[in-house]
Coordinates of C-alpha atoms in Angstrom, one line a residue:
X1 CA 56.4 40.3 48.2
X2 CA 55.3 42.9 45.6
X3 CA 52.4 42.6 43.2
X4 CA 54.8 42.1 40.3
X5 CA 56.5 39.2 42.2
X6 CA 53.2 37.6 42.9
X7 CA 52.2 37.7 39.3
X8 CA 55.5 36.4 38.2
X9 CA 55.3 33.4 40.5
X10 CA 51.8 32.6 39.4
X11 CA 52.8 32.8 35.8
X12 CA 55.7 30.4 36.3
X13 CA 53.5 27.9 38.1
X14 CA 51.0 28.1 35.3
X15 CA 53.7 27.4 32.7
X16 CA 55.0 24.4 34.7
X17 CA 51.5 23.0 34.8
X18 CA 51.1 23.4 31.1
X19 CA 54.3 21.8 30.4
X20 CA 53.2 18.7 32.3
X21 CA 50.2 18.2 30.0
X22 CA 52.3 18.2 26.9
X23 CA 54.2 15.3 25.5
X24 CA 57.4 15.1 23.5
X25 CA 57.8 17.9 20.9
X26 CA 55.3 20.2 22.8
X27 CA 52.2 18.4 21.4
X28 CA 49.1 18.1 23.6
X29 CA 48.6 14.9 25.5
X30 CA 46.1 12.2 24.4
X31 CA 43.5 13.6 26.8
X32 CA 42.5 16.0 24.0
X33 CA 39.5 14.7 22.0
X34 CA 40.1 13.4 18.6
X35 CA 39.4 15.9 15.8
X36 CA 36.2 15.4 13.7
X37 CA 34.9 16.9 10.5
X38 CA 31.5 17.5 9.2
X39 CA 29.9 15.1 6.8
X40 CA 30.3 17.4 3.8
X41 CA 33.9 17.7 4.3
X42 CA 34.4 14.1 5.0
X43 CA 32.6 13.1 1.6
X44 CA 35.0 15.5 -0.1
X45 CA 38.1 14.1 1.5
X46 CA 36.9 10.6 0.7
X47 CA 36.3 11.6 -2.9
X48 CA 32.7 10.4 -2.9
X49 CA 29.5 12.1 -3.6
X50 CA 27.2 13.1 -0.8
X51 CA 24.6 10.4 -1.6
X52 CA 27.3 7.8 -1.8
X53 CA 28.7 8.9 1.6
X54 CA 25.3 8.7 3.2
X55 CA 24.6 5.2 1.9
X56 CA 28.0 4.1 3.0
X57 CA 27.1 5.3 6.5
X58 CA 23.8 3.5 6.4
X59 CA 25.5 0.3 5.4
X60 CA 28.1 0.6 8.3
X61 CA 31.1 1.2 5.9
X62 CA 31.9 4.6 7.5
X63 CA 31.7 5.2 11.3
X64 CA 30.3 8.4 12.5
X65 CA 30.0 10.0 15.9
X66 CA 27.4 12.3 17.5
X67 CA 28.4 16.0 17.6
X68 CA 28.8 17.5 21.1
X69 CA 25.5 19.0 22.3
X70 CA 23.5 17.5 19.5
X71 CA 23.5 18.3 15.9
X72 CA 24.5 16.4 12.7
X73 CA 26.9 13.5 13.2
X74 CA 30.5 14.0 12.4
X75 CA 33.3 11.9 11.1
X76 CA 36.7 11.2 13.0
X77 CA 39.7 12.1 11.0
X78 CA 41.2 8.8 11.9
X79 CA 38.2 7.1 10.3
X80 CA 38.9 9.1 7.1
X81 CA 42.6 8.1 7.3
X82 CA 41.6 4.4 7.8
X83 CA 39.3 4.4 4.6
X84 CA 42.0 6.2 2.5
X85 CA 44.5 3.5 3.4
X86 CA 42.2 0.7 2.1
X87 CA 43.2 -1.0 -1.2
X88 CA 41.6 0.5 -4.3
X89 CA 40.5 3.7 -2.5
X90 CA 38.3 5.4 -3.4
X91 CA 37.0 3.2 -6.3
X92 CA 36.5 0.3 -4.1
X93 CA 34.3 2.3 -1.7
X94 CA 32.3 3.8 -4.6
X95 CA 31.7 0.5 -6.0
X96 CA 30.4 -1.0 -2.7
X97 CA 27.7 1.7 -2.6
X98 CA 26.9 1.7 -6.3
X99 CA 23.1 1.3 -6.7
X100 CA 21.0 0.5 -9.8
X101 CA 17.4 0.5 -10.7
X102 CA 15.4 -2.2 -12.5
X103 CA 16.8 -1.5 -16.0
X104 CA 20.4 -1.2 -14.9
X105 CA 20.0 -4.3 -12.6
X106 CA 18.5 -6.3 -15.4
X107 CA 21.4 -5.3 -17.7
X108 CA 23.9 -6.2 -14.9
X109 CA 22.4 -9.7 -14.7
X110 CA 21.9 -10.0 -18.4
X111 CA 18.1 -10.7 -18.1
X112 CA 14.9 -8.8 -19.2
X113 CA 13.6 -6.1 -16.9
X114 CA 10.4 -8.1 -16.5
X115 CA 12.3 -11.1 -15.2
X116 CA 14.3 -8.8 -12.8
X117 CA 11.0 -7.3 -11.5
X118 CA 9.7 -10.8 -10.8
X119 CA 13.0 -11.8 -9.0
X120 CA 12.7 -8.7 -6.9
X121 CA 9.0 -9.2 -6.0
X122 CA 9.8 -12.9 -5.1
X123 CA 12.3 -11.6 -2.6
X124 CA 15.4 -13.0 -4.4
X125 CA 17.0 -9.5 -4.5
X126 CA 16.3 -6.8 -1.9
X127 CA 16.3 -3.0 -2.4
X128 CA 18.6 -0.9 -0.3
X129 CA 16.9 2.4 -0.8
X130 CA 14.3 4.2 -3.0
X131 CA 13.2 7.4 -4.4
X132 CA 9.9 8.9 -5.7
X133 CA 9.6 9.7 -9.4
X134 CA 7.7 12.5 -10.8
X135 CA 4.5 10.6 -10.5
X136 CA 5.2 10.0 -6.8
X137 CA 5.6 6.3 -7.4
X138 CA 8.3 4.3 -5.4
X139 CA 11.4 3.4 -7.4
X140 CA 13.5 0.8 -5.7
X141 CA 17.2 0.8 -5.9
X142 CA 19.5 -2.2 -5.4
X143 CA 23.2 -2.6 -4.5
X144 CA 25.2 -3.7 -7.6
X145 CA 27.4 -5.8 -5.4
X146 CA 24.4 -7.7 -3.9
X147 CA 23.1 -8.4 -7.5
X148 CA 26.4 -9.8 -8.6
X149 CA 26.6 -12.0 -5.5
X150 CA 23.0 -13.2 -6.3
X151 CA 23.9 -14.0 -9.9
X152 CA 26.9 -16.1 -8.7
X153 CA 24.8 -17.9 -6.0
X154 CA 21.6 -18.5 -8.0
X155 CA 22.5 -18.8 -11.7
X156 CA 19.6 -21.1 -12.5
X157 CA 17.1 -18.4 -11.6
X158 CA 18.4 -16.2 -14.4
X159 CA 17.5 -18.4 -17.3
X160 CA 14.9 -20.9 -18.2
X161 CA 11.4 -21.2 -16.8
X162 CA 10.4 -19.6 -13.6
X163 CA 10.1 -22.1 -10.8
X164 CA 6.5 -23.2 -10.1
X165 CA 6.6 -22.1 -6.6
X166 CA 7.7 -18.6 -7.6
X167 CA 5.1 -18.5 -10.3
X168 CA 2.3 -19.3 -7.9
X169 CA 3.4 -16.8 -5.3
X170 CA 3.7 -14.1 -8.0
X171 CA 0.3 -14.9 -9.4
X172 CA -1.2 -14.4 -6.0
X173 CA 0.2 -10.8 -6.0
X174 CA 3.1 -11.3 -3.6
X175 CA 5.7 -8.5 -3.4
X176 CA 8.5 -8.8 -1.0
X177 CA 10.4 -5.6 -2.0
X178 CA 9.1 -3.4 0.7
X179 CA 9.2 -6.3 3.3
X180 CA 12.9 -7.0 2.6
X181 CA 13.7 -3.3 2.7
X182 CA 12.1 -3.0 6.1
X183 CA 13.9 -6.0 7.4
X184 CA 17.4 -4.9 6.3
X185 CA 16.7 -1.4 7.6
X186 CA 15.8 -2.6 11.0
X187 CA 18.7 -5.0 11.2
X188 CA 21.1 -2.1 10.4
X189 CA 19.5 0.2 13.0
X190 CA 19.7 -2.6 15.6
X191 CA 23.4 -3.0 14.8
X192 CA 24.0 0.6 15.7
X193 CA 22.8 0.5 19.3
X194 CA 23.1 -1.7 22.4
X195 CA 20.6 0.2 24.5
X196 CA 17.6 -2.1 25.2
X197 CA 14.9 0.6 24.9
X198 CA 16.4 2.0 21.7
X199 CA 16.4 -1.6 20.3
X200 CA 12.8 -2.0 21.4
X201 CA 11.9 1.3 19.7
X202 CA 13.4 0.0 16.4
X203 CA 11.2 -3.1 16.5
X204 CA 8.2 -0.9 17.4
X205 CA 8.7 1.3 14.3
X206 CA 7.4 -1.5 12.1
X207 CA 4.0 -1.7 13.8
X208 CA 1.0 0.7 13.5
X209 CA -0.4 2.4 16.5
X210 CA -3.1 -0.2 17.1
X211 CA -0.7 -3.1 16.8
X212 CA 1.9 -1.4 19.0
X213 CA -0.7 -0.6 21.7
X214 CA -1.6 -4.3 21.9
X215 CA 1.9 -5.4 22.6
X216 CA 3.1 -2.3 24.7
X217 CA 0.0 -1.6 26.7
X218 CA 1.8 1.0 28.9
X219 CA 1.3 4.6 27.4
X220 CA 4.4 5.9 29.2
X221 CA 6.5 3.1 27.7
X222 CA 5.2 3.9 24.2
X223 CA 6.0 7.6 24.6
X224 CA 9.5 6.7 25.7
X225 CA 10.0 4.5 22.7
X226 CA 9.1 7.5 20.5
X227 CA 11.8 9.6 22.3
X228 CA 14.6 7.0 22.1
X229 CA 13.9 5.6 18.6
X230 CA 17.2 5.8 16.5
X231 CA 16.8 7.4 13.2
X232 CA 19.0 7.1 10.1
X233 CA 22.0 9.4 10.7
X234 CA 21.8 10.7 7.2
X235 CA 19.6 10.4 4.1
X236 CA 16.3 11.4 5.6
X237 CA 13.7 12.1 2.9
X238 CA 13.3 15.8 2.4
X239 CA 9.9 16.4 0.8
X240 CA 6.6 15.8 2.4
X241 CA 5.7 13.2 -0.2
X242 CA 8.9 11.2 0.5
X243 CA 8.4 11.4 4.2
X244 CA 4.8 10.1 3.8
X245 CA 6.1 7.4 1.5
X246 CA 8.8 6.4 4.1
X247 CA 6.1 6.3 6.9
X248 CA 3.9 4.1 4.8
X249 CA 6.7 1.7 3.8
X250 CA 8.0 1.4 7.4
X251 CA 4.9 -0.5 8.5
X252 CA 4.6 -4.2 8.3
X253 CA 1.4 -5.0 6.1
X254 CA 1.3 -8.9 5.9
X255 CA -0.2 -10.9 8.8
X256 CA 2.7 -13.2 8.8
X257 CA 5.3 -10.3 8.9
X258 CA 3.2 -8.5 11.6
X259 CA 3.5 -11.7 13.8
X260 CA 7.2 -11.7 13.3
X261 CA 7.6 -8.1 14.4
X262 CA 5.3 -8.5 17.4
X263 CA 7.3 -11.4 18.6
X264 CA 10.6 -9.5 18.2
X265 CA 9.1 -6.5 19.9
X266 CA 7.9 -8.6 22.9
X267 CA 11.3 -10.1 23.3
X268 CA 13.2 -6.8 23.2
X269 CA 10.6 -5.2 25.5
X270 CA 11.3 -7.9 28.1
X271 CA 15.0 -7.2 27.9
X272 CA 14.4 -3.4 28.2
X273 CA 12.2 -3.6 31.3
X274 CA 14.7 -5.8 32.9
X275 CA 17.4 -3.2 32.2
X276 CA 15.5 -0.2 33.7
X277 CA 11.9 1.1 33.7
X278 CA 10.6 3.7 31.4
X279 CA 10.5 7.2 32.9
X280 CA 7.2 8.4 34.4
X281 CA 6.0 12.0 34.8
X282 CA 7.7 13.7 37.7
X283 CA 10.8 11.3 37.5
X284 CA 14.0 13.1 38.4
X285 CA 15.8 11.9 35.4
X286 CA 17.0 8.7 37.1
X287 CA 16.1 6.6 34.0
X288 CA 19.2 6.5 31.8
X289 CA 19.0 8.1 28.4
X290 CA 20.1 6.3 25.3
X291 CA 23.9 6.2 25.5
X292 CA 25.6 8.0 22.6
X293 CA 27.5 5.7 20.4
X294 CA 29.9 5.8 17.4
X295 CA 28.0 4.2 14.6
X296 CA 29.2 2.5 11.6
X297 CA 31.6 -0.1 13.1
X298 CA 28.5 -2.1 14.2
X299 CA 29.7 -4.5 16.7
X300 CA 27.1 -7.1 17.5
X301 CA 25.6 -6.7 20.9
X302 CA 24.3 -9.5 23.0
X303 CA 20.5 -9.5 22.5
X304 CA 17.4 -11.6 23.0
X305 CA 17.0 -14.4 20.5
X306 CA 14.0 -13.2 18.4
X307 CA 12.5 -15.3 15.8
X308 CA 14.7 -14.6 12.7
X309 CA 12.6 -13.6 9.7
X310 CA 13.5 -15.5 6.6
X311 CA 15.7 -13.5 4.3
X312 CA 13.8 -14.6 1.3
X313 CA 10.6 -16.7 0.7
X314 CA 10.8 -20.4 -0.1
X315 CA 9.9 -19.6 -3.8
X316 CA 13.3 -18.0 -4.2
X317 CA 15.5 -20.1 -1.9
X318 CA 13.9 -23.5 -2.1
X319 CA 14.1 -23.7 1.7
X320 CA 11.0 -24.7 3.7
X321 CA 9.3 -22.0 5.6
X322 CA 10.0 -22.1 9.3
X323 CA 7.0 -23.4 11.4
X324 CA 5.0 -20.6 12.8
X325 CA 7.6 -18.4 14.5
X326 CA 9.6 -21.4 15.4
X327 CA 10.7 -22.2 19.0
X328 CA 9.9 -18.7 20.4
X329 CA 6.1 -18.9 19.7
X330 CA 5.0 -20.6 22.8
X331 CA 1.4 -20.3 23.8
X332 CA 2.2 -17.9 26.6
X333 CA 4.1 -15.6 24.2
X334 CA 1.3 -15.7 21.6
X335 CA -1.2 -14.9 24.3
X336 CA 0.8 -11.9 25.3
X337 CA 0.9 -10.8 21.8
X338 CA -2.9 -11.0 21.6
X339 CA -2.4 -12.9 18.3
X340 CA -5.1 -15.4 17.2
X341 CA -3.7 -16.2 13.8
X342 CA -5.3 -16.3 10.4
X343 CA -8.8 -17.3 10.1
X344 CA -9.4 -17.1 13.9
X345 CA -12.9 -16.1 14.7

């Protein structure tokens, strides 16, 4: 057989193999990965501004996927097609991520800005994000949809005298805005991962280093929590002042809230340790890394049953405050937390 005949036979075999991988009409088979686009192009195709797009991702309205080899998350074209087929697109999507400040929120509820601020401080409405004004003061922003739902649910709080319980709480200096923002942010990050160590890292992010070391006494575990901690896929604050503000707002600052977070961290940590140990120096990589996941669809994973923090204080909802951490705060658990409670000497 001549060289030309060998090359001709090899070429024919290659063409036969290529034909087997194609479906009807000559298109590639479904083995090929789905096409994705960058966030900027996705926001353009969806007809929303970049800030609106990022907030939609944060709220789980748009699913994103990690880019191969790292880098910024991307959006599947089928996800864009799904959103474009929804009724009222794109206005309906834009409305779901519309945010308002204090003045606009008060106008939306037809109340005075001062009353709106009192309702927000009392925990009746929760901010979804914030920015720093020119004086580097935190300005909270609220979802317009959530404010409308609150007005329909609690119309009696929009007019008349402020309930006595709320007045007492506000006079004592209470402010639930940062606490509610933290709680919602943690819940959304938890919804994006099923990895036990990543979930533990989310809970750990609300505690300062001293509190964290009291619950997670192993330094290798604490280092691993830093490595696997999920971060918001978009919308990270850019300036140094904004990053500092974010770091400060992330930390629980009330004894009651700190206790909630320590309990949740302990329960998630137990689950993570049962799943696999944290890696040690010299490990050969046997400990699994956090599995990549497409975020945004947010299926609820089976998780430990941590003590659920109340969504709003009793002054707003009229509900009684749960007993100290409820059924999960057994003496053994509190001993592990190193928690002696208020007024303990």
